[in-house]
PDB file of C-alpha atoms in Angstrom:
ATOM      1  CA  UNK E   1      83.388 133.612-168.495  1.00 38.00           C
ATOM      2  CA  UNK E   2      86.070 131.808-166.706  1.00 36.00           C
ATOM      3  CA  UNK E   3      86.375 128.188-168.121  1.00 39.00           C
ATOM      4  CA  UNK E   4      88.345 125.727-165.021  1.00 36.00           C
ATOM      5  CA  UNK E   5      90.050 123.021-166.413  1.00 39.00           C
ATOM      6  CA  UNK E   6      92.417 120.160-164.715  1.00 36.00           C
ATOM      7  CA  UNK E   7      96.019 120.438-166.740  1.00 35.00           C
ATOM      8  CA  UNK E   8      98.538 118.068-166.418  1.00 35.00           C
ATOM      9  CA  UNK E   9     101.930 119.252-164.710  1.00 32.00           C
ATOM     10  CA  UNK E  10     104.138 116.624-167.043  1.00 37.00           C
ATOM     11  CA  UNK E  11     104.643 118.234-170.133  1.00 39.00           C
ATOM     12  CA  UNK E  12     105.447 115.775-173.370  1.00 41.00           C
ATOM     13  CA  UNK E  13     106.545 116.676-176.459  1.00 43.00           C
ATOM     14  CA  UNK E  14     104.688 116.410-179.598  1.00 42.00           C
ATOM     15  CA  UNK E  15     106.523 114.139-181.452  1.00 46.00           C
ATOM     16  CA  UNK E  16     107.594 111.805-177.937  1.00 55.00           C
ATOM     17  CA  UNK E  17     103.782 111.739-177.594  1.00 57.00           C
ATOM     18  CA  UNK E  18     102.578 111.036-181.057  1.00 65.00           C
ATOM     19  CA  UNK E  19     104.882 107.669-181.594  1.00 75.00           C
ATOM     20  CA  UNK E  20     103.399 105.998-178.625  1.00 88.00           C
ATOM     21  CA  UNK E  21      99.602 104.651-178.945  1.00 93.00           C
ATOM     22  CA  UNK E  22      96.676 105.580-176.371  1.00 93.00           C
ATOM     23  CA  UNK E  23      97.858 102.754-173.912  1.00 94.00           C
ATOM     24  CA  UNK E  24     101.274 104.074-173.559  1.00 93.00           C
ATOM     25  CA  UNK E  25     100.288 107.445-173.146  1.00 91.00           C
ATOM     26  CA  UNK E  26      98.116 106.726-170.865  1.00 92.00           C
ATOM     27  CA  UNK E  27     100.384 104.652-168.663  1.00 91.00           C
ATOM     28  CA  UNK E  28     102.566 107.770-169.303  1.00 89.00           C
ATOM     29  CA  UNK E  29     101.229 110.483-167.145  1.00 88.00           C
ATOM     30  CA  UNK E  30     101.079 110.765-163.680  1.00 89.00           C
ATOM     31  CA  UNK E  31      98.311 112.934-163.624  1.00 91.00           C
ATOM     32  CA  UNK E  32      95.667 110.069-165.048  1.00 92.00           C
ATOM     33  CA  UNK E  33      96.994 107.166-163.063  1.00 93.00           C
ATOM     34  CA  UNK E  34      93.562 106.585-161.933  1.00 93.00           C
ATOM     35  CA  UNK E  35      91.610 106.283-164.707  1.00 95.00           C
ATOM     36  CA  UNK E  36      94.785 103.934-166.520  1.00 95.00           C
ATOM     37  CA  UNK E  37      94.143 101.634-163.261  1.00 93.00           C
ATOM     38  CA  UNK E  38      90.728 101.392-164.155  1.00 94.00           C
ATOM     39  CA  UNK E  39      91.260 100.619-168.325  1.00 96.00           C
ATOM     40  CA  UNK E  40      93.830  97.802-167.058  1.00 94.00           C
ATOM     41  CA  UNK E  41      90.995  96.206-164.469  1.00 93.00           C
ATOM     42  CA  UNK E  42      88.858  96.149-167.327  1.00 94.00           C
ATOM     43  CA  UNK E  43      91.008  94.170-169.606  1.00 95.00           C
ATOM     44  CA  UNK E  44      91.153  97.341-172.244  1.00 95.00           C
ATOM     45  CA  UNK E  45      95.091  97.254-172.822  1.00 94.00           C
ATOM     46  CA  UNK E  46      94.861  95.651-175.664  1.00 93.00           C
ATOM     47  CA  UNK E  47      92.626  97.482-177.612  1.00 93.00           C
ATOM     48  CA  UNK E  48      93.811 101.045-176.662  1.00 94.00           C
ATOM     49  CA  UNK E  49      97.228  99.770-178.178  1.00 93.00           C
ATOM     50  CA  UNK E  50      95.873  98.684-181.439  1.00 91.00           C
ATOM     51  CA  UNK E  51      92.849 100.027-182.580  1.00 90.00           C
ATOM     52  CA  UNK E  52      91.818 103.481-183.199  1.00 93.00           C
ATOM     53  CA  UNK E  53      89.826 105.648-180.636  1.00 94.00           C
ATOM     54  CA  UNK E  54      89.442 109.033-179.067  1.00 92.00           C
ATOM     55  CA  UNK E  55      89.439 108.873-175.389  1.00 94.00           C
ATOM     56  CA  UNK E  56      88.234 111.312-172.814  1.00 95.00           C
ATOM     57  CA  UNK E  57      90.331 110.550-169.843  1.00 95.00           C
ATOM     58  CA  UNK E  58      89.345 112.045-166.318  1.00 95.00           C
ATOM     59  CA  UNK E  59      92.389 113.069-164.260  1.00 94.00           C
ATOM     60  CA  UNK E  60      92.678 111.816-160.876  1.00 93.00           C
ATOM     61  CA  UNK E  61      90.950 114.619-159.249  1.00 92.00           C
ATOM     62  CA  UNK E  62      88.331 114.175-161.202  1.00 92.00           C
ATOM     63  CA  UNK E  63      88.063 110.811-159.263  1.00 90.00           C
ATOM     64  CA  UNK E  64      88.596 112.053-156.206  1.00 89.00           C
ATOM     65  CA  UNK E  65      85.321 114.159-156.983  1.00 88.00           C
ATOM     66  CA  UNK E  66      83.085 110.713-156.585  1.00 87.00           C
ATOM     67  CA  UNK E  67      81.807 108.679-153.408  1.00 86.00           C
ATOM     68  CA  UNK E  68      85.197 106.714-152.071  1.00 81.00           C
ATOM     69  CA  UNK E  69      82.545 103.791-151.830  1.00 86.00           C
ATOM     70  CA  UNK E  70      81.853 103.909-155.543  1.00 86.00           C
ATOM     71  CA  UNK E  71      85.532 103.268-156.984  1.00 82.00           C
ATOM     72  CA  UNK E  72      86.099 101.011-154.151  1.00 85.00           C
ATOM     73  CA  UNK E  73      83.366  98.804-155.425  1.00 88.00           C
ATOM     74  CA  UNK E  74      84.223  99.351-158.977  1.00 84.00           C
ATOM     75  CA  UNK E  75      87.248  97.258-158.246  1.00 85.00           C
ATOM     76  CA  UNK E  76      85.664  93.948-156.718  1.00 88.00           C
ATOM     77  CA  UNK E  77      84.886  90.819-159.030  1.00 87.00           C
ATOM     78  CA  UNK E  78      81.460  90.668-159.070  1.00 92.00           C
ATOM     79  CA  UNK E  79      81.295  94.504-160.506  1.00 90.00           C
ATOM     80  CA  UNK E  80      83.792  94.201-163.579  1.00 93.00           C
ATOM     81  CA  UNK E  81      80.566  94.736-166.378  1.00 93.00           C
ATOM     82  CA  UNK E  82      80.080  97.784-164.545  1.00 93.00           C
ATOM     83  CA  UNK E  83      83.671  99.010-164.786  1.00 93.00           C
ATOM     84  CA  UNK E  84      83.713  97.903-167.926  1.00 95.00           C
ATOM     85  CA  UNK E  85      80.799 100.106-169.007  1.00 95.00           C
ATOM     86  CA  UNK E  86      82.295 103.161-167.097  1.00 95.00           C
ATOM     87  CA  UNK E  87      85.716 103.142-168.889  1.00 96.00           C
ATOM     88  CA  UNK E  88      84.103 102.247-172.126  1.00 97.00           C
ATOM     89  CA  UNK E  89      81.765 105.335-171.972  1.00 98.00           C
ATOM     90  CA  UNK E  90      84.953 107.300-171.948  1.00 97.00           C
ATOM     91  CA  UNK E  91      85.945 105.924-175.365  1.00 97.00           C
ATOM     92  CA  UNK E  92      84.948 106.601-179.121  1.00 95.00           C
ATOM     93  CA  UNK E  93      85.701 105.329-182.279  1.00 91.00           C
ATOM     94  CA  UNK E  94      88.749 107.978-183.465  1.00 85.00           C
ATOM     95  CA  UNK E  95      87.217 111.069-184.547  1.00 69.00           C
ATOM     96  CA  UNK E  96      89.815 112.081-187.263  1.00 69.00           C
ATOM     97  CA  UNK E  97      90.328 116.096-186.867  1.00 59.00           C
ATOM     98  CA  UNK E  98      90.555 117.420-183.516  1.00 57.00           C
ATOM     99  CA  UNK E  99      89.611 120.877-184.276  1.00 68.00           C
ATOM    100  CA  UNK E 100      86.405 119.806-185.461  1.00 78.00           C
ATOM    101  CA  UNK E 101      83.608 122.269-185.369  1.00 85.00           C
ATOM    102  CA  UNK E 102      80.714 120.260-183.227  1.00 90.00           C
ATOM    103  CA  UNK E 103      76.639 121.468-183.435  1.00 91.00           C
ATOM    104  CA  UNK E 104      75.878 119.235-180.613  1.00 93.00           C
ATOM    105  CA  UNK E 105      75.968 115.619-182.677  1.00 93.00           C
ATOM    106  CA  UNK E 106      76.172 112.508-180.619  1.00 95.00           C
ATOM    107  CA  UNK E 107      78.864 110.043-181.174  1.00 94.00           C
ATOM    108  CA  UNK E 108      78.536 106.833-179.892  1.00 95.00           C
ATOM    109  CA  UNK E 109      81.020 105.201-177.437  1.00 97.00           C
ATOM    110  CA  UNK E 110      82.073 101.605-176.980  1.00 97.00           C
ATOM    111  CA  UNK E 111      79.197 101.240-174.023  1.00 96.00           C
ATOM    112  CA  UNK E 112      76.714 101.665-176.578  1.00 96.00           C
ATOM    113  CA  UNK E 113      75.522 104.804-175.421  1.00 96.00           C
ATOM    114  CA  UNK E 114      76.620 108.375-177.316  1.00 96.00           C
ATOM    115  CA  UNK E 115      78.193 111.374-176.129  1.00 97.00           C
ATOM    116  CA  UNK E 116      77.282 114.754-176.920  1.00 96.00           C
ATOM    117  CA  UNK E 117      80.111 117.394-178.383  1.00 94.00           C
ATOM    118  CA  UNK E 118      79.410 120.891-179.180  1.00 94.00           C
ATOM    119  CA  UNK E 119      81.839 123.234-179.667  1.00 92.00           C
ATOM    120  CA  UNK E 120      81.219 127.243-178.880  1.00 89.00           C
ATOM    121  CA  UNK E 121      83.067 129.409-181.521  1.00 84.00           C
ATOM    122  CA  UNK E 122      83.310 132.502-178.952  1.00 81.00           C
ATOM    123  CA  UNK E 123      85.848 131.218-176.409  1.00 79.00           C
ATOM    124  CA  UNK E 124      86.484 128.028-178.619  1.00 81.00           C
ATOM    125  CA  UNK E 125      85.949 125.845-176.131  1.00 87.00           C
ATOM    126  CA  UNK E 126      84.296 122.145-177.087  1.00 90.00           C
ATOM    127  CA  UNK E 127      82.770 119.997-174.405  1.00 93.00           C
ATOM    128  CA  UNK E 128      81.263 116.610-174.145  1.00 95.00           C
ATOM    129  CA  UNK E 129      78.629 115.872-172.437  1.00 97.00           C
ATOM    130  CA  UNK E 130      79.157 119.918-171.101  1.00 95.00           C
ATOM    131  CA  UNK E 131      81.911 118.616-169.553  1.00 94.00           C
ATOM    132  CA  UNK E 132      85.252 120.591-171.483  1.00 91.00           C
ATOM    133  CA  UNK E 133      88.058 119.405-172.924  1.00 89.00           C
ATOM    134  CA  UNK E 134      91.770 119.842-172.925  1.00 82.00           C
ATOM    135  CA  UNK E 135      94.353 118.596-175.345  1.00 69.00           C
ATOM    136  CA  UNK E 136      97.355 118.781-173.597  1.00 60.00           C
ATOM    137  CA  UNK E 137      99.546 117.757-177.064  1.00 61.00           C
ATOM    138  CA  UNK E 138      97.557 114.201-176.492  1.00 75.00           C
ATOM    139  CA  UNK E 139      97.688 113.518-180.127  1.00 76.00           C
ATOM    140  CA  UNK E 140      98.963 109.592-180.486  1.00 88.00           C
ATOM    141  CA  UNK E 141      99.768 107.146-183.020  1.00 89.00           C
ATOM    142  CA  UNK E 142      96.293 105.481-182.783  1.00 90.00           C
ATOM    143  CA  UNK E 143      93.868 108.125-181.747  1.00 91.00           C
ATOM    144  CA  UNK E 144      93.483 110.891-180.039  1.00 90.00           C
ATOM    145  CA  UNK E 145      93.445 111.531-175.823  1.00 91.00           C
ATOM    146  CA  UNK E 146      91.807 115.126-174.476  1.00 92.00           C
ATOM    147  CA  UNK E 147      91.853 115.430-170.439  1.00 93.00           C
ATOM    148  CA  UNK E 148      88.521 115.699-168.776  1.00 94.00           C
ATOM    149  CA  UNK E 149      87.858 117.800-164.968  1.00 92.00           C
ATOM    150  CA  UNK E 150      84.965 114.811-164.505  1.00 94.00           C
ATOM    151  CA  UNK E 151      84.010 111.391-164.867  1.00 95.00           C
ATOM    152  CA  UNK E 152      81.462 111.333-167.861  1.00 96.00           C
ATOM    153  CA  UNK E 153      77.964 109.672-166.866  1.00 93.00           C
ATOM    154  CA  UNK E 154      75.688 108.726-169.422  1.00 94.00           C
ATOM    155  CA  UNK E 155      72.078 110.605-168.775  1.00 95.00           C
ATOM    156  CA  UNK E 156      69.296 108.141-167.759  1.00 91.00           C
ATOM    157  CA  UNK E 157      66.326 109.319-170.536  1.00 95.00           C
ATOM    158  CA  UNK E 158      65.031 112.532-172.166  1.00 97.00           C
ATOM    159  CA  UNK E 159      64.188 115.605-171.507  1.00 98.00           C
ATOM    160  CA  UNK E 160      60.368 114.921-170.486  1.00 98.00           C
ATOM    161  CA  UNK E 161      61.442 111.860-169.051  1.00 97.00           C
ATOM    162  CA  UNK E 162      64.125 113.789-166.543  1.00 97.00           C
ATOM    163  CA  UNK E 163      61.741 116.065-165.714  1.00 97.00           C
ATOM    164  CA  UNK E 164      59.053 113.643-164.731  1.00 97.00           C
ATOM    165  CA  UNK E 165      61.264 112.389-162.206  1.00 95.00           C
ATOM    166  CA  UNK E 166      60.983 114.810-160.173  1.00 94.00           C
ATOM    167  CA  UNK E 167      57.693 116.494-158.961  1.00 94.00           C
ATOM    168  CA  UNK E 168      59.442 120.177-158.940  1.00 94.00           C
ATOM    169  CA  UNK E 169      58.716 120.453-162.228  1.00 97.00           C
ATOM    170  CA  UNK E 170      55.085 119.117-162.327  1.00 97.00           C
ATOM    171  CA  UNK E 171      53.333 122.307-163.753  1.00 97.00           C
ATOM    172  CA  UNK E 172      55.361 122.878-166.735  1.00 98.00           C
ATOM    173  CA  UNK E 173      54.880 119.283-167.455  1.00 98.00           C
ATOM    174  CA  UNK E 174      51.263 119.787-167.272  1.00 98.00           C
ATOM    175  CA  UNK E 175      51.498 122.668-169.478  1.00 97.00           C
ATOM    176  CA  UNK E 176      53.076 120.703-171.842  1.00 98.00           C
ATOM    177  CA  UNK E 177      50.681 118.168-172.216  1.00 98.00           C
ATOM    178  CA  UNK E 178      47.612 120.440-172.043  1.00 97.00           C
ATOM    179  CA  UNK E 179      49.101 122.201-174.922  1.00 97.00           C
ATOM    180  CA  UNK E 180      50.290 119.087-176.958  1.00 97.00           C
ATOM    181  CA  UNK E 181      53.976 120.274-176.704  1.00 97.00           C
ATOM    182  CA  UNK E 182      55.209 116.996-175.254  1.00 97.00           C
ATOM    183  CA  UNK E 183      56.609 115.863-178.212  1.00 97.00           C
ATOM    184  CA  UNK E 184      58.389 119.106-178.587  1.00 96.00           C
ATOM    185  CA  UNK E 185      60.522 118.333-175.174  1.00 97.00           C
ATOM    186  CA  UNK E 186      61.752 115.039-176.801  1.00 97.00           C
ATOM    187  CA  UNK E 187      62.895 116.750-180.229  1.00 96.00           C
ATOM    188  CA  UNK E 188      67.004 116.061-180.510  1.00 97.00           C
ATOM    189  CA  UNK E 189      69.534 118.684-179.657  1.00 96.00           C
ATOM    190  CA  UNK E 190      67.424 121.480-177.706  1.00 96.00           C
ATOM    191  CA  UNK E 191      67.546 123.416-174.213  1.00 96.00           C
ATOM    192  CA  UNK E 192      64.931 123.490-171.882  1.00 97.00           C
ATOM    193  CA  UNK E 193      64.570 126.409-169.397  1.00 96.00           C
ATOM    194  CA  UNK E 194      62.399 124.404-166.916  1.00 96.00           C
ATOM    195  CA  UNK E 195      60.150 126.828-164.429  1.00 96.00           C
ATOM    196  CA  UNK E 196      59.676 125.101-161.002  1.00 94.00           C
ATOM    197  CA  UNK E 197      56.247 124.514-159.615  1.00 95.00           C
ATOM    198  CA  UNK E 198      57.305 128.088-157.102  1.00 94.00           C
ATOM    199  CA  UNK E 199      57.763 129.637-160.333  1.00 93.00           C
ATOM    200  CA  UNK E 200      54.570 129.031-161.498  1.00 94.00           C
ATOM    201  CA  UNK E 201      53.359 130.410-158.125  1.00 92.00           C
ATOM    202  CA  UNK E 202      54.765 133.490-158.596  1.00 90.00           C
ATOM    203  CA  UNK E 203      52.344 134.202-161.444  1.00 88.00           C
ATOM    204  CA  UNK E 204      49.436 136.147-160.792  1.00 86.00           C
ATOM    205  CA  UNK E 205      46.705 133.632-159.865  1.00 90.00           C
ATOM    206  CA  UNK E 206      44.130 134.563-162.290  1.00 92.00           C
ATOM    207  CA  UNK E 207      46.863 134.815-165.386  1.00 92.00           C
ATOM    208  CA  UNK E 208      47.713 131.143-164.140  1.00 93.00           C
ATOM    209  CA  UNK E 209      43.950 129.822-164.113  1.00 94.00           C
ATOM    210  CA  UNK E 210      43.206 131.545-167.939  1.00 94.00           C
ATOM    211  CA  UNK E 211      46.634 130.550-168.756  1.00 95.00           C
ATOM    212  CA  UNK E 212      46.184 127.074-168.268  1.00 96.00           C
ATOM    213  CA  UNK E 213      42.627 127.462-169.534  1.00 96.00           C
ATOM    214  CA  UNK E 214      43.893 128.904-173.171  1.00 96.00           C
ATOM    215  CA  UNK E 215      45.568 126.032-175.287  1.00 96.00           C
ATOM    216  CA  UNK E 216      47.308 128.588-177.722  1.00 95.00           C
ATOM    217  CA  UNK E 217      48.640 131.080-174.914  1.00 96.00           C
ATOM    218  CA  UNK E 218      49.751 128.062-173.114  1.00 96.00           C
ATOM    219  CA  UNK E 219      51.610 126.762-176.352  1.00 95.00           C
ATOM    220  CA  UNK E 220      53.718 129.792-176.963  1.00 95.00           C
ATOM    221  CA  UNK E 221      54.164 129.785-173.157  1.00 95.00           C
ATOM    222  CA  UNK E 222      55.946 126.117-173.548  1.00 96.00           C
ATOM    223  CA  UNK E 223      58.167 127.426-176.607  1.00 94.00           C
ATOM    224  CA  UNK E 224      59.433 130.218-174.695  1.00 94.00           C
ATOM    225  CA  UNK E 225      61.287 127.864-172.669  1.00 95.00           C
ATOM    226  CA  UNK E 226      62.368 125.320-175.510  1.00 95.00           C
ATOM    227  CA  UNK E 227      65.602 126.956-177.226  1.00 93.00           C
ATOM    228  CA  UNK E 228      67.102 125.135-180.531  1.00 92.00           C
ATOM    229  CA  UNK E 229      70.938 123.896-179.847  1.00 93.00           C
ATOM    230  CA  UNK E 230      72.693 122.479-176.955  1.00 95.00           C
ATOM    231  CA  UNK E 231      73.423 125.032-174.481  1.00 94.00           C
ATOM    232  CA  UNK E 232      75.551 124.025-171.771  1.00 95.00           C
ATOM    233  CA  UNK E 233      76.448 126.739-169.178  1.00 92.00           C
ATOM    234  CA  UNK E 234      80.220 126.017-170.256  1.00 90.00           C
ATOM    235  CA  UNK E 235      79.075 127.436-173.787  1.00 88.00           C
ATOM    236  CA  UNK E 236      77.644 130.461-171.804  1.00 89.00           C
ATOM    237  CA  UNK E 237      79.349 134.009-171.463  1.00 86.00           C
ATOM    238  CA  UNK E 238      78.019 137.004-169.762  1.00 87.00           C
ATOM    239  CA  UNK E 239      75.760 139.019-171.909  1.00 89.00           C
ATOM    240  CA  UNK E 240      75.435 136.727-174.454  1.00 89.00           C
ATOM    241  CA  UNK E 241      72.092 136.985-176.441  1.00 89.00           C
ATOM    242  CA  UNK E 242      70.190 133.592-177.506  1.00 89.00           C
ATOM    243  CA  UNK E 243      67.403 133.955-179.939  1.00 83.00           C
ATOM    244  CA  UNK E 244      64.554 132.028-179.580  1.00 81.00           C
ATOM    245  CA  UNK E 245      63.102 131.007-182.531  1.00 72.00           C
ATOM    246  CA  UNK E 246      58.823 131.108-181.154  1.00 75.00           C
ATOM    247  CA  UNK E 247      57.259 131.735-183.925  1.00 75.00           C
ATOM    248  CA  UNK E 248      54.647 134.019-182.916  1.00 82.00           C
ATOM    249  CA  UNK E 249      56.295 136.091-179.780  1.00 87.00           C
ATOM    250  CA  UNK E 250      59.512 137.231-180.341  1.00 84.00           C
ATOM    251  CA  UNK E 251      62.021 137.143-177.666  1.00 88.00           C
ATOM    252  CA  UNK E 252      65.746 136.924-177.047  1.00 90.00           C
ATOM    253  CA  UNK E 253      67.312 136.067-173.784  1.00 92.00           C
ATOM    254  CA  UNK E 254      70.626 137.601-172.361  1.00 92.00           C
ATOM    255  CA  UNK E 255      72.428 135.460-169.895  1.00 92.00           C
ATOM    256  CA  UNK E 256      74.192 136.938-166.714  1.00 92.00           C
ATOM    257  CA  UNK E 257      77.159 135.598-165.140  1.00 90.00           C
ATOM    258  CA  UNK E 258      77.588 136.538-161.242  1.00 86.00           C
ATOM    259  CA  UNK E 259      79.921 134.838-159.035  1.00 78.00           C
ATOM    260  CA  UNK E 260      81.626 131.649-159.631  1.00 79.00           C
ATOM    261  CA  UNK E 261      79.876 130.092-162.934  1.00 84.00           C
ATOM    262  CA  UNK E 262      76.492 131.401-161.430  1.00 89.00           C
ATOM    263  CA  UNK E 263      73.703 132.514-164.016  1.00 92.00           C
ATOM    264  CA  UNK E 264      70.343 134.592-164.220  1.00 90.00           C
ATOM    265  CA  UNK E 265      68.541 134.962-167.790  1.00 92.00           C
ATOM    266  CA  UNK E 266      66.686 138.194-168.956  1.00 90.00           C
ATOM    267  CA  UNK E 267      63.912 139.292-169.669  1.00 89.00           C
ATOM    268  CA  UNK E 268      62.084 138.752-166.051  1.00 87.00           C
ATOM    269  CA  UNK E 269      63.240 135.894-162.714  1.00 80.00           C
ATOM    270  CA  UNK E 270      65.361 133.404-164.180  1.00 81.00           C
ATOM    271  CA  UNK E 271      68.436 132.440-161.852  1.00 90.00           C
ATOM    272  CA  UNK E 272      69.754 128.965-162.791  1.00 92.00           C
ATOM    273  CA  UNK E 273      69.918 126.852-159.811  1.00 86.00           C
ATOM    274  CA  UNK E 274      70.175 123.289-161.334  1.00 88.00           C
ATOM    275  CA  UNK E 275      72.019 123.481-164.330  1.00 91.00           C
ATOM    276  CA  UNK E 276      73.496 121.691-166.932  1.00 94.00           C
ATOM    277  CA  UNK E 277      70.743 118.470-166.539  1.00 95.00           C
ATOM    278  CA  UNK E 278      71.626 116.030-168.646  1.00 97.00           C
ATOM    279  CA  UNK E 279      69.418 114.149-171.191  1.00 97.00           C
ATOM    280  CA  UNK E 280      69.201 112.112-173.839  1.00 97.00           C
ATOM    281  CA  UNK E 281      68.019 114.381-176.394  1.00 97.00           C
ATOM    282  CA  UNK E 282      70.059 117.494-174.763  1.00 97.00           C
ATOM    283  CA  UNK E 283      70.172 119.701-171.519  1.00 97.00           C
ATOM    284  CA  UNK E 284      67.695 120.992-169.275  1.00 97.00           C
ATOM    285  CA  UNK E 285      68.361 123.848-166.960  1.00 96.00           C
ATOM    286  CA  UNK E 286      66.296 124.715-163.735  1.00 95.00           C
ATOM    287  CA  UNK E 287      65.375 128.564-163.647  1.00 95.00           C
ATOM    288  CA  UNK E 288      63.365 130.289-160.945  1.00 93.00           C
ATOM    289  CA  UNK E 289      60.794 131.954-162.668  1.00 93.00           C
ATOM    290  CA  UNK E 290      58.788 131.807-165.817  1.00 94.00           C
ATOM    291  CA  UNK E 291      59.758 133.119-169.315  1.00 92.00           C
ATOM    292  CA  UNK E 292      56.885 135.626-171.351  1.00 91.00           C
ATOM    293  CA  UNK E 293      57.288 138.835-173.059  1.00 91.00           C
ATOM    294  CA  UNK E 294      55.293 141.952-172.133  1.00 92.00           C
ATOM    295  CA  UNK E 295      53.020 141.216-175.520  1.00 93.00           C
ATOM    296  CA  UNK E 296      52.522 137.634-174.725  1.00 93.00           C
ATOM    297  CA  UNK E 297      51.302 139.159-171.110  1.00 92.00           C
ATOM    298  CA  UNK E 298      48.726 141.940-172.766  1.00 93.00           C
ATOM    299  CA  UNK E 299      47.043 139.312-174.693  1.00 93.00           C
ATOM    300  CA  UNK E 300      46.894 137.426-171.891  1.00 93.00           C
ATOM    301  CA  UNK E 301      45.237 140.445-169.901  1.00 92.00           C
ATOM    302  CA  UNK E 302      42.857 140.599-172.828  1.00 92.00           C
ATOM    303  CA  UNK E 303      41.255 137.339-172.051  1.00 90.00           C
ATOM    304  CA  UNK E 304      41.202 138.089-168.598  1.00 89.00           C
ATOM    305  CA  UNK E 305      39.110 141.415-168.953  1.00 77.00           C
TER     306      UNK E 305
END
């Protein structure tokens, strides 16, 4: 899987780099000019050069990536608590080692919300909110700076929250409830494979009506779409095999890379074509069709007749 990441063209040497503090560095590089502009409108100076922090610092294409209105507005009076919030979701307290191994904890930022790190051993890549990050021999007196490809946003509420939002996803919502797996979606650190309503409709009609009519069948039809651990598609590599744990069918998935970070999961339809959803509690990805295993489907047929 090819990982694309936004490098800085300045290189600075370690030891230039690591007598300066987060401020200085910052004000340093060309290549982040944007996002320094926006830590000195906010009245952050200060506290980059004194205390300690990690900082997740979009580069200025990463800017260049949002509505022109947006940072335009960012910038008048009346809208400083709300650059203030923006820059301060980019900052943590210091996280000591940088080569930390991350299971998808959240670590809270100085907006009072957390960020989500997780850290995938096979191409040793560790993201933040699925977004990746680079180094870049950041390493300063105070903290710690990695680069960033995107602004961070913080995700507006969990998984079955998300979902409600939008109507697409109405059946497996309904299956959810029907089956008293809601509680399930809003369990911390999982991925949700969430069928669309057209999924759904690609199911034989009478396997649909006994589905939804069998509170068991429709349980282990939930957990085949609930995985344990945060997997965002940056974490993803073609062919890779993810186990879930359902404790009555046993299945395992194999993802499929195609194209330009494009994905389709095995066994049966399951092209990815909203990925990487934030939420709260972790990361919802939209797949086209619904997840089962051939035994799951002859007991099914059983009750049919």
């Amino acid at each position: 899987m090819n990982v694309h990441v936004v490098w800085g063209l300045i290189l600075l040497g370690v030891c230039d780099v690591a007598a300066r503090t987060i401020m200085e560095a910052l004000a340093s590089r060309y290549d982040i000019m944007s996002f320094s502009s926006l830590v000195r409108r906010a009245g952050l100076e200060s506290l980059l050069n004194t205390g300690k922090y990690t900082v997740f610092a979009p580069v200025d294409a990463a800017f260049q990536l949002l509505p022109e209105q947006m940072i335009s507005q960012l910038y008048l009076k009346e809208n400083l608590p709300q650059l203030k919030a923006l820059v301060k979701y980019h900052i943590v307290p210091y996280t000591g080692n940088t080569h930390r191994h991350w299971t998808g904890e959240k670590v809270n930022t100085l907006a009072s919300k957390p960020v989500r790190m997780v850290t995938y051993p096979h191409n040793k890549v560790t993201v933040v909110n699925g977004v990746v990050l680079t180094e870049s021999n950041l390493s300063v007196s105070n903290g710690h700076i990695y680069l960033l490809s995107t602004t961070l946003a913080a995700p507006s509420g969990d998984i079955v929250k998300s979902l409600q939002q939008d109507s697409t996803y109405s059946k497996f919502l309904t299956a959810a409830a029907l089956s008293g797996m809601t509680n399930k979606l809003k369990e911390d650190n999982i991925t949700v494979l969430a069928p669309s309503d057209d999924a759904f409709l690609k199911m034989n009609k009478t396997r649909t009506d006994a589905l939804f009519n069998n509170v068991p069948l429709l349980r282990a039809l939930v957990e085949f779409h609930i995985l344990p651990g945060v997997y965002y598609s940056y974490g993803w590599y073609n062919k890779e095999d993810i186990h879930d744990d359902n404790p009555k069918y046993d299945i395992t998935y194999t993802v499929h890379e195609y194209g330009n970070h494009l994905f389709w999961i095995t066994p049966f339809d399951g092209s990815v074509w909203n990925q990487d959803w934030l939420a709260t509690n972790g990361v919802i990805h939209a797949i086209s069709g619904v997840k089962y295993t051939w035994p799951f489907i002859g007991d099914l047929n059983r009750i049919i007749g």
